[in-house]
PDB file of C-alpha atoms in Angstrom:
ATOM      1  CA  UNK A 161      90.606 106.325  92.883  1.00 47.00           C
ATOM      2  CA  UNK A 162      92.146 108.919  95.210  1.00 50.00           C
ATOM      3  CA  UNK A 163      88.922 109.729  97.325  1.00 49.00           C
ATOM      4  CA  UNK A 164      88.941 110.522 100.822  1.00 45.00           C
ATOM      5  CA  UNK A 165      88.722 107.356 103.131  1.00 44.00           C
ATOM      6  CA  UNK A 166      86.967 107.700 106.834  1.00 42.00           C
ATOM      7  CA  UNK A 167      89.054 107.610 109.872  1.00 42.00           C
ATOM      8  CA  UNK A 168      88.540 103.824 110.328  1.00 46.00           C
ATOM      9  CA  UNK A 169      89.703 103.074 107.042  1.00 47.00           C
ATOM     10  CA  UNK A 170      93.163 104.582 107.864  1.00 45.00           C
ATOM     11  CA  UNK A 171      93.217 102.951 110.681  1.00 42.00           C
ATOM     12  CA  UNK A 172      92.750 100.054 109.432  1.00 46.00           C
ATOM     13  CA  UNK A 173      95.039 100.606 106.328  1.00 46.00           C
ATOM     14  CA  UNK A 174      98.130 101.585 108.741  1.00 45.00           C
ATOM     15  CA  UNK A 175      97.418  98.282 111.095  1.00 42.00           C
ATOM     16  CA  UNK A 176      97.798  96.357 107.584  1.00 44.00           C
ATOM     17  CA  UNK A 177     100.983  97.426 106.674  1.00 44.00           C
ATOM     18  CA  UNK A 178     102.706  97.922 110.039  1.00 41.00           C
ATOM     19  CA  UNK A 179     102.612  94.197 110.050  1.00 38.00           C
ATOM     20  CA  UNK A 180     105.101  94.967 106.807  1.00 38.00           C
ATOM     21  CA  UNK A 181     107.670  95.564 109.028  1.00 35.00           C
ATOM     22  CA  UNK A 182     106.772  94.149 112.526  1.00 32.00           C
ATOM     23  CA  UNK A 183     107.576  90.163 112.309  1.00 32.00           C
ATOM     24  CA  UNK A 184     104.753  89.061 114.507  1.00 33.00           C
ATOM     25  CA  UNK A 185     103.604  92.444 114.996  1.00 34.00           C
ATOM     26  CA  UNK A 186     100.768  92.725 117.460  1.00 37.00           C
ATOM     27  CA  UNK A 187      98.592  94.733 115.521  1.00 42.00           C
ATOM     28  CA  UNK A 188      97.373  91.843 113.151  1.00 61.00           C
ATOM     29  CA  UNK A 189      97.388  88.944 115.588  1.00 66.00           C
ATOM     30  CA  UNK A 190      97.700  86.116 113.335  1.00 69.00           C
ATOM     31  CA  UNK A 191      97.723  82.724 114.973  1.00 75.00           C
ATOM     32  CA  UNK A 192      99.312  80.705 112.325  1.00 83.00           C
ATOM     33  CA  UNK A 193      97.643  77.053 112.155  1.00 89.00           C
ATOM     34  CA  UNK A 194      96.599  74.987 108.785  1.00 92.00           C
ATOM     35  CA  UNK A 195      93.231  75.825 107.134  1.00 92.00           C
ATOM     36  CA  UNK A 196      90.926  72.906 107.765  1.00 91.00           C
ATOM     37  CA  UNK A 197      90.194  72.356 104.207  1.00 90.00           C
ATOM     38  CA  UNK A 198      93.895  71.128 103.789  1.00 90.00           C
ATOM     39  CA  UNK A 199      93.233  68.935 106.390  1.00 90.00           C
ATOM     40  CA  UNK A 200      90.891  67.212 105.318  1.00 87.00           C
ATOM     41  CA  UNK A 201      92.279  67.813 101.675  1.00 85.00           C
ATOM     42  CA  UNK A 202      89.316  69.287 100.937  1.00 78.00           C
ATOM     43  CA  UNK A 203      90.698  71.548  98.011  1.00 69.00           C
ATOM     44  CA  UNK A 204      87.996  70.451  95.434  1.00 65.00           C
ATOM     45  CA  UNK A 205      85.423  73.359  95.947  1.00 63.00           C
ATOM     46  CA  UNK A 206      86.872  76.694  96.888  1.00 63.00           C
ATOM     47  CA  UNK A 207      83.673  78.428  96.957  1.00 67.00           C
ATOM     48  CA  UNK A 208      82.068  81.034  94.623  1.00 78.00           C
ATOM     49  CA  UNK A 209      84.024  83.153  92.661  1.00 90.00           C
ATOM     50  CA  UNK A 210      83.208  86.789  93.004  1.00 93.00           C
ATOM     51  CA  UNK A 211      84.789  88.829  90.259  1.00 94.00           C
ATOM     52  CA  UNK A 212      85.797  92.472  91.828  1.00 93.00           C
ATOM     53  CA  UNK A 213      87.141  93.884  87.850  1.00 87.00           C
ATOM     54  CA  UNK A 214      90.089  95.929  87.354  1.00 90.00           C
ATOM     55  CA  UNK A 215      91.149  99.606  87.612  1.00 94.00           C
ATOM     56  CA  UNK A 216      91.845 101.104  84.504  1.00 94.00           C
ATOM     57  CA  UNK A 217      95.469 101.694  84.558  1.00 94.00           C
ATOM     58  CA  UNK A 218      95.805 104.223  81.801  1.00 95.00           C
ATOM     59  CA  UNK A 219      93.757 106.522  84.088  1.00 95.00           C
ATOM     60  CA  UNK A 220      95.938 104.966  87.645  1.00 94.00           C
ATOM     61  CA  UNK A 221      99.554 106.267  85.383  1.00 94.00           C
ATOM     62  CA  UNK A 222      98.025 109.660  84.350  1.00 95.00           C
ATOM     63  CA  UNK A 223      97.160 110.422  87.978  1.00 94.00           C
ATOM     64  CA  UNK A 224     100.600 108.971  89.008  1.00 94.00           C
ATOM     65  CA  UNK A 225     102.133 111.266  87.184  1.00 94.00           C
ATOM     66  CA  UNK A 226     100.842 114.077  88.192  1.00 94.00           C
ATOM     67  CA  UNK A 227     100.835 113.778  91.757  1.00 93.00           C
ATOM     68  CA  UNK A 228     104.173 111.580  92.239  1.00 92.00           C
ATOM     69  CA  UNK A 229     104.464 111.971  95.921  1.00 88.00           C
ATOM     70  CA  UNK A 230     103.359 110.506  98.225  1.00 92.00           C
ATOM     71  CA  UNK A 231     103.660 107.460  96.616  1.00 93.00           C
ATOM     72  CA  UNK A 232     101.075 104.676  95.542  1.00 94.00           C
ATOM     73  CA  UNK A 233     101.468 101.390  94.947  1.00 94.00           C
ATOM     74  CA  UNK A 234      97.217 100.206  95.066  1.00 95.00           C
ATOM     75  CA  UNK A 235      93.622 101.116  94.473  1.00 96.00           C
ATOM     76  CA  UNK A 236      90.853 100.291  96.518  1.00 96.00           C
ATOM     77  CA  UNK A 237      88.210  98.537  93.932  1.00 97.00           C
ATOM     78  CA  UNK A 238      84.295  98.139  96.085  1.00 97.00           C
ATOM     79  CA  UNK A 239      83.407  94.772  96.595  1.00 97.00           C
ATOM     80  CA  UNK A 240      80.596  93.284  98.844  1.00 97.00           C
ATOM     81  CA  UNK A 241      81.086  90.065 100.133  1.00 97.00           C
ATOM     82  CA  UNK A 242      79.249  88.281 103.006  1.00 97.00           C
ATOM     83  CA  UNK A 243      78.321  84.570 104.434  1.00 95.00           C
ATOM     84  CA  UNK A 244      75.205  85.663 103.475  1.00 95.00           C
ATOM     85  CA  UNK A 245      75.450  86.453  99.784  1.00 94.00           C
ATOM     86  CA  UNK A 246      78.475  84.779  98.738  1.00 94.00           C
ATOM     87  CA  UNK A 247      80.320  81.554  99.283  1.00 94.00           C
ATOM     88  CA  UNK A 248      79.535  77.839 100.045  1.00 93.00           C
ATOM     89  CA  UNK A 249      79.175  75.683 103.311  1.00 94.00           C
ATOM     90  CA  UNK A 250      80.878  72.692 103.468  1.00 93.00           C
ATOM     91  CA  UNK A 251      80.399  69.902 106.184  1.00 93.00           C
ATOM     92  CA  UNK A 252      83.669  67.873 107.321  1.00 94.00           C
ATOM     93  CA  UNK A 253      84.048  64.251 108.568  1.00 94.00           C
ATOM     94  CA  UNK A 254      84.935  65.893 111.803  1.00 94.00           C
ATOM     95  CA  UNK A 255      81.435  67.892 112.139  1.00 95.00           C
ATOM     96  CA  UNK A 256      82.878  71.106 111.482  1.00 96.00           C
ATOM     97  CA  UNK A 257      82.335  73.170 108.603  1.00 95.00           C
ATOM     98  CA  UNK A 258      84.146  75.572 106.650  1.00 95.00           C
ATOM     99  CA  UNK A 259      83.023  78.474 104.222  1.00 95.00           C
ATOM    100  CA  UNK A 260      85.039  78.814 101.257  1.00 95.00           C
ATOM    101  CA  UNK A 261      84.430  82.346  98.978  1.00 95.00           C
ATOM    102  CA  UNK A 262      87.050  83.680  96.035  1.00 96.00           C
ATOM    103  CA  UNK A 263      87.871  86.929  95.235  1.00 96.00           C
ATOM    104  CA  UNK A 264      89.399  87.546  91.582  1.00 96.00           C
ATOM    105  CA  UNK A 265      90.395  90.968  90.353  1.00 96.00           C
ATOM    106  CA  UNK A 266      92.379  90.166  86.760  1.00 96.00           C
ATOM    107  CA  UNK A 267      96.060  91.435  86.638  1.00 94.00           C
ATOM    108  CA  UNK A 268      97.085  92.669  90.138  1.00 96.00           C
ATOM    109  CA  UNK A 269      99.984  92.035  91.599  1.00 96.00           C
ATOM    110  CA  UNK A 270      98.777  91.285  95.053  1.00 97.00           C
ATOM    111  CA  UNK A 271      95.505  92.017  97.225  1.00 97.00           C
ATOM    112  CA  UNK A 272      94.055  92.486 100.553  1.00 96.00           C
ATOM    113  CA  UNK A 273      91.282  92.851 101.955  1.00 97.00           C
ATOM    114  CA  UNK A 274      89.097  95.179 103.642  1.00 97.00           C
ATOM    115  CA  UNK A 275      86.592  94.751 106.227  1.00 97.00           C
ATOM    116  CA  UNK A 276      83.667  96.942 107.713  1.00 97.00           C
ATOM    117  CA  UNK A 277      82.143  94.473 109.728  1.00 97.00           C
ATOM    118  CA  UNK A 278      84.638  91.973 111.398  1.00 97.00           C
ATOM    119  CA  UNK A 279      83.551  89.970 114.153  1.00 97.00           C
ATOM    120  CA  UNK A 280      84.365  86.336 114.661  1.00 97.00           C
ATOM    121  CA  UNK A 281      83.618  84.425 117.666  1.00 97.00           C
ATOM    122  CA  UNK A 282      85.563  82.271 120.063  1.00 95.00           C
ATOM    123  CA  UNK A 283      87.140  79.248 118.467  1.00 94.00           C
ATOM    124  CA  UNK A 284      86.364  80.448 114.693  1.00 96.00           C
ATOM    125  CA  UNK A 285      89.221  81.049 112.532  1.00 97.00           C
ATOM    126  CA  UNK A 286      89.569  83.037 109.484  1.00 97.00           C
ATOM    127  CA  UNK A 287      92.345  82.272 106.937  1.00 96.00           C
ATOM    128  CA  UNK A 288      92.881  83.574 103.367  1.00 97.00           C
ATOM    129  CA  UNK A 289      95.841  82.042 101.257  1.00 95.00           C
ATOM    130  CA  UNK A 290      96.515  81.748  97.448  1.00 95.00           C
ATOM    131  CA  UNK A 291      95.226  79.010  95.223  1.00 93.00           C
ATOM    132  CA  UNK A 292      98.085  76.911  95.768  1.00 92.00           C
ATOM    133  CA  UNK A 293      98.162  77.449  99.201  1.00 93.00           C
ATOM    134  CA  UNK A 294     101.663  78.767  99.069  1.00 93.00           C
ATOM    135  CA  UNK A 295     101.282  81.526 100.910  1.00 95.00           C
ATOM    136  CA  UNK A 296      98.306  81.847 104.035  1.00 95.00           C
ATOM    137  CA  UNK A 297      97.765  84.022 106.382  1.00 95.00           C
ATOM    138  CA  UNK A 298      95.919  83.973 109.494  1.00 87.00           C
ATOM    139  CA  UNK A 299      94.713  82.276 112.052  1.00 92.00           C
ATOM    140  CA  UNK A 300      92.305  85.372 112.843  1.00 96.00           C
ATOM    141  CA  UNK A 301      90.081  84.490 115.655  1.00 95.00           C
ATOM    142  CA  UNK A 302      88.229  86.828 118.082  1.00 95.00           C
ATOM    143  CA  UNK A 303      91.850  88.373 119.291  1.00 94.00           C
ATOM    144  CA  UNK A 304      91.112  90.427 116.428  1.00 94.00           C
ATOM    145  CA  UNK A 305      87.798  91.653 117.166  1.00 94.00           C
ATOM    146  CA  UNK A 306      87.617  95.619 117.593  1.00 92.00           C
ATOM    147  CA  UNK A 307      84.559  97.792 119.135  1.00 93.00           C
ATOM    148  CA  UNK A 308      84.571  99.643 115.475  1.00 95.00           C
ATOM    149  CA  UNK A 309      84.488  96.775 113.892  1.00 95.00           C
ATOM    150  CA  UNK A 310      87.213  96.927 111.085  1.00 96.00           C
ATOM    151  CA  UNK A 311      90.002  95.103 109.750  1.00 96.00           C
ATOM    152  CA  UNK A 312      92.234  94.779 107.322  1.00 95.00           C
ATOM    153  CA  UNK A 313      94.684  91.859 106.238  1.00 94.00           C
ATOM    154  CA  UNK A 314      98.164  92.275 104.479  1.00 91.00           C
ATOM    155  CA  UNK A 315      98.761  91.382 100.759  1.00 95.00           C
ATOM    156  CA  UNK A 316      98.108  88.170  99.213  1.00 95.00           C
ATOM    157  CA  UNK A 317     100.697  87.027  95.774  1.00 94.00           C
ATOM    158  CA  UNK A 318      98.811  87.465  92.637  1.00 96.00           C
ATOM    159  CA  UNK A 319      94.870  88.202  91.475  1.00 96.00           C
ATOM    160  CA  UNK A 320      93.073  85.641  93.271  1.00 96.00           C
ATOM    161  CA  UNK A 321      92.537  85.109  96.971  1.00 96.00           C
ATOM    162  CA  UNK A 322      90.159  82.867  99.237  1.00 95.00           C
ATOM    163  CA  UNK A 323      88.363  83.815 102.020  1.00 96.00           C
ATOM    164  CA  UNK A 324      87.882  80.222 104.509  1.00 96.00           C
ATOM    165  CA  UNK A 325      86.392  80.623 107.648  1.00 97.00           C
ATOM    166  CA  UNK A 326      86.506  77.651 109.822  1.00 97.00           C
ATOM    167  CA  UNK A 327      83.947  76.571 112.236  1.00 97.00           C
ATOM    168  CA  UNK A 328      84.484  74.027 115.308  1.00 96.00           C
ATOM    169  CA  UNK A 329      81.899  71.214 115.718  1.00 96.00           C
ATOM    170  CA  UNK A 330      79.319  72.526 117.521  1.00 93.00           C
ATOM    171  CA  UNK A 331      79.395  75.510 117.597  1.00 92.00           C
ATOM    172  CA  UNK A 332      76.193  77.913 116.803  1.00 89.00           C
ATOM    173  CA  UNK A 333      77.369  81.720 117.199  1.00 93.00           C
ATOM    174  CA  UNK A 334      78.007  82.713 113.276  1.00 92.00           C
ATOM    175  CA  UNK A 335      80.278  85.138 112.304  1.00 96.00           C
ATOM    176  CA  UNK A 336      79.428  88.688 111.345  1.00 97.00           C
ATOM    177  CA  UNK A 337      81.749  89.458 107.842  1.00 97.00           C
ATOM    178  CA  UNK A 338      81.293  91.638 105.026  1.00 98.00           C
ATOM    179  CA  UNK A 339      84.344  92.474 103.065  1.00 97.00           C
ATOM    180  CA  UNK A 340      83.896  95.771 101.541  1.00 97.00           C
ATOM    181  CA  UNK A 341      86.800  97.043  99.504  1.00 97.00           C
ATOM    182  CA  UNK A 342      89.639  95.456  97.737  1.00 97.00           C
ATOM    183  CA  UNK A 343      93.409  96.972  97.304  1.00 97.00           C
ATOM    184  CA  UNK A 344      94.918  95.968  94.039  1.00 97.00           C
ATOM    185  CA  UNK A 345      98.378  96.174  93.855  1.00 96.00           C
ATOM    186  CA  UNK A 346      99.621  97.272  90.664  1.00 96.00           C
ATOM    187  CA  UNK A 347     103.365  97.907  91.346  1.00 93.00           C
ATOM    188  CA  UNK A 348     106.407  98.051  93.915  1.00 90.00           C
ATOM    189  CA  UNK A 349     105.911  94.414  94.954  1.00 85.00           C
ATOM    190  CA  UNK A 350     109.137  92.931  95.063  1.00 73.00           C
ATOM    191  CA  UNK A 351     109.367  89.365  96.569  1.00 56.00           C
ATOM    192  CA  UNK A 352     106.778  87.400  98.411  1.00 48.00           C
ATOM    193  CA  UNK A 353     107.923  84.816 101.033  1.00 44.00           C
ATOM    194  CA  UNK A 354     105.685  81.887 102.312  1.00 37.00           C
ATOM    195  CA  UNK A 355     105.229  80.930 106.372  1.00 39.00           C
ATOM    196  CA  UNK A 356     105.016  83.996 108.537  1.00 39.00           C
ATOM    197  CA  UNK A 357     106.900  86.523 106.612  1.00 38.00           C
ATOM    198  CA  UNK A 358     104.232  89.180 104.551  1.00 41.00           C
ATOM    199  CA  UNK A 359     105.202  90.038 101.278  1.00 46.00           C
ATOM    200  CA  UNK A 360     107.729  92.998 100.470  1.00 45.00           C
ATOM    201  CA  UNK A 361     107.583  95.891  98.398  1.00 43.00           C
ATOM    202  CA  UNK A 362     109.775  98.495  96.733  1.00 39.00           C
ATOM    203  CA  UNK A 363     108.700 101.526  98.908  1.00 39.00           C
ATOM    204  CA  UNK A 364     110.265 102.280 102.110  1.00 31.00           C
ATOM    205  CA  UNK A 365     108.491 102.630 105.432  1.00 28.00           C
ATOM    206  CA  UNK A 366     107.548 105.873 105.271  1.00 29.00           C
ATOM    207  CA  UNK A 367     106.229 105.510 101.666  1.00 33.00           C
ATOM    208  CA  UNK A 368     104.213 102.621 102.351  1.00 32.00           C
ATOM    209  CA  UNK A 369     102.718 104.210 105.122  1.00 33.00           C
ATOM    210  CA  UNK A 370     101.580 107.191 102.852  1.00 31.00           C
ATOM    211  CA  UNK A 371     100.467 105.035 100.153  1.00 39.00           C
ATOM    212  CA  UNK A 372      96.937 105.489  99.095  1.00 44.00           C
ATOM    213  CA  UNK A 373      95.464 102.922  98.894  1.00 44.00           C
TER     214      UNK A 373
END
């Protein structure tokens, strides 16, 4: 679980959890905004459920003990999840759409996710919340497009999180997703606040920055 993670990846991982600290910070811009599917209260279908496992967490506490410092609070688990192999499309009164795909990984704490390909195009939105909706974050939208490609988003409350992206009437351009690994959180989360605040967690700054993840 400790395996050496590209250059983008850190990148990516220390964007995430600067936003930990940074109320607003600029390096996630996240638009706020309601997910269309509440709405139009269309909370029926939340897509296909893609089941990512769990890490065994005899072999997570061994490996914690031994190497203490710095200190971890997640695992990344692989995952692989696109428009084109997962999820469902789902046409609104309005003539938008939205696509709708859950992520469950049994017994975490929290989760984000990773991205490898993350491009969305003007006027799309991205959102990912709970399933009771009580805590969402985004709007993403193109502001958060980078050359390489990567993102990552800040922790979600509990084991299951959606994935909705939301397209305007008329539009054509598609997105260009694939989510690629998930962190599961499996300690040092403390408190978890709805709106525009990201959830907190025991370690300080400088441990959550040195987390691996």
């Amino acid at each position: 679980f400790r395996s050496n993670k590209t250059y983008n990846l850190i990148v990516a991982l220390i964007f995430s959890f600067s936003f930990f600290f940074i109320q607003k910070g600029e390096s996630q811009i996240s638009r706020g905004g309601t997910p269309q599917s509440s709405v139009f209260s269309s909370d029926e279908n939340t897509g296909t459920i893609i089941t990512a496992g769990s890490p065994s967490m005899e072999l997570i506490r061994k490996e914690d003990d031994q190497e203490p410092s710095p200190y971890r609070f997640a695992v990344n688990l692989p995952i692989d999840v696109t428009m084109q192999n997962s999820g469902i499309w789902t046409d609104l009164p309005d003539g938008s759409r939205i696509w709708r795909a859950t992520i469950v990984s049994p017994s975490a704490l929290a989760v984000s996710v990773y991205f490898d390909m993350f491009h969305l195009p003007e006027h799309g939105q991205l959102y990912l919340y709970n399933p009771d909706k009580t805590q969402i974050i985004g709007a993403y939208s193109d502001m958060n497009n980078t050359t390489a490609g990567y993102f990552a988003t800040e922790l979600i409350q509990g084991d299951k999180i959606t994935l909705e992206y939301d397209q305007p009437a008329g539009q054509t351009e598609p997105p260009l997703l694939h989510a690629y690994e998930l962190a599961y959180a499996y300690r040092g989360i403390t408190s978890v606040e709805t709106g525009d605040q990201a959830m907190g967690t025991s370690g300080s700054c400088e441990e959550i920055g040195r987390a691996h993840v």
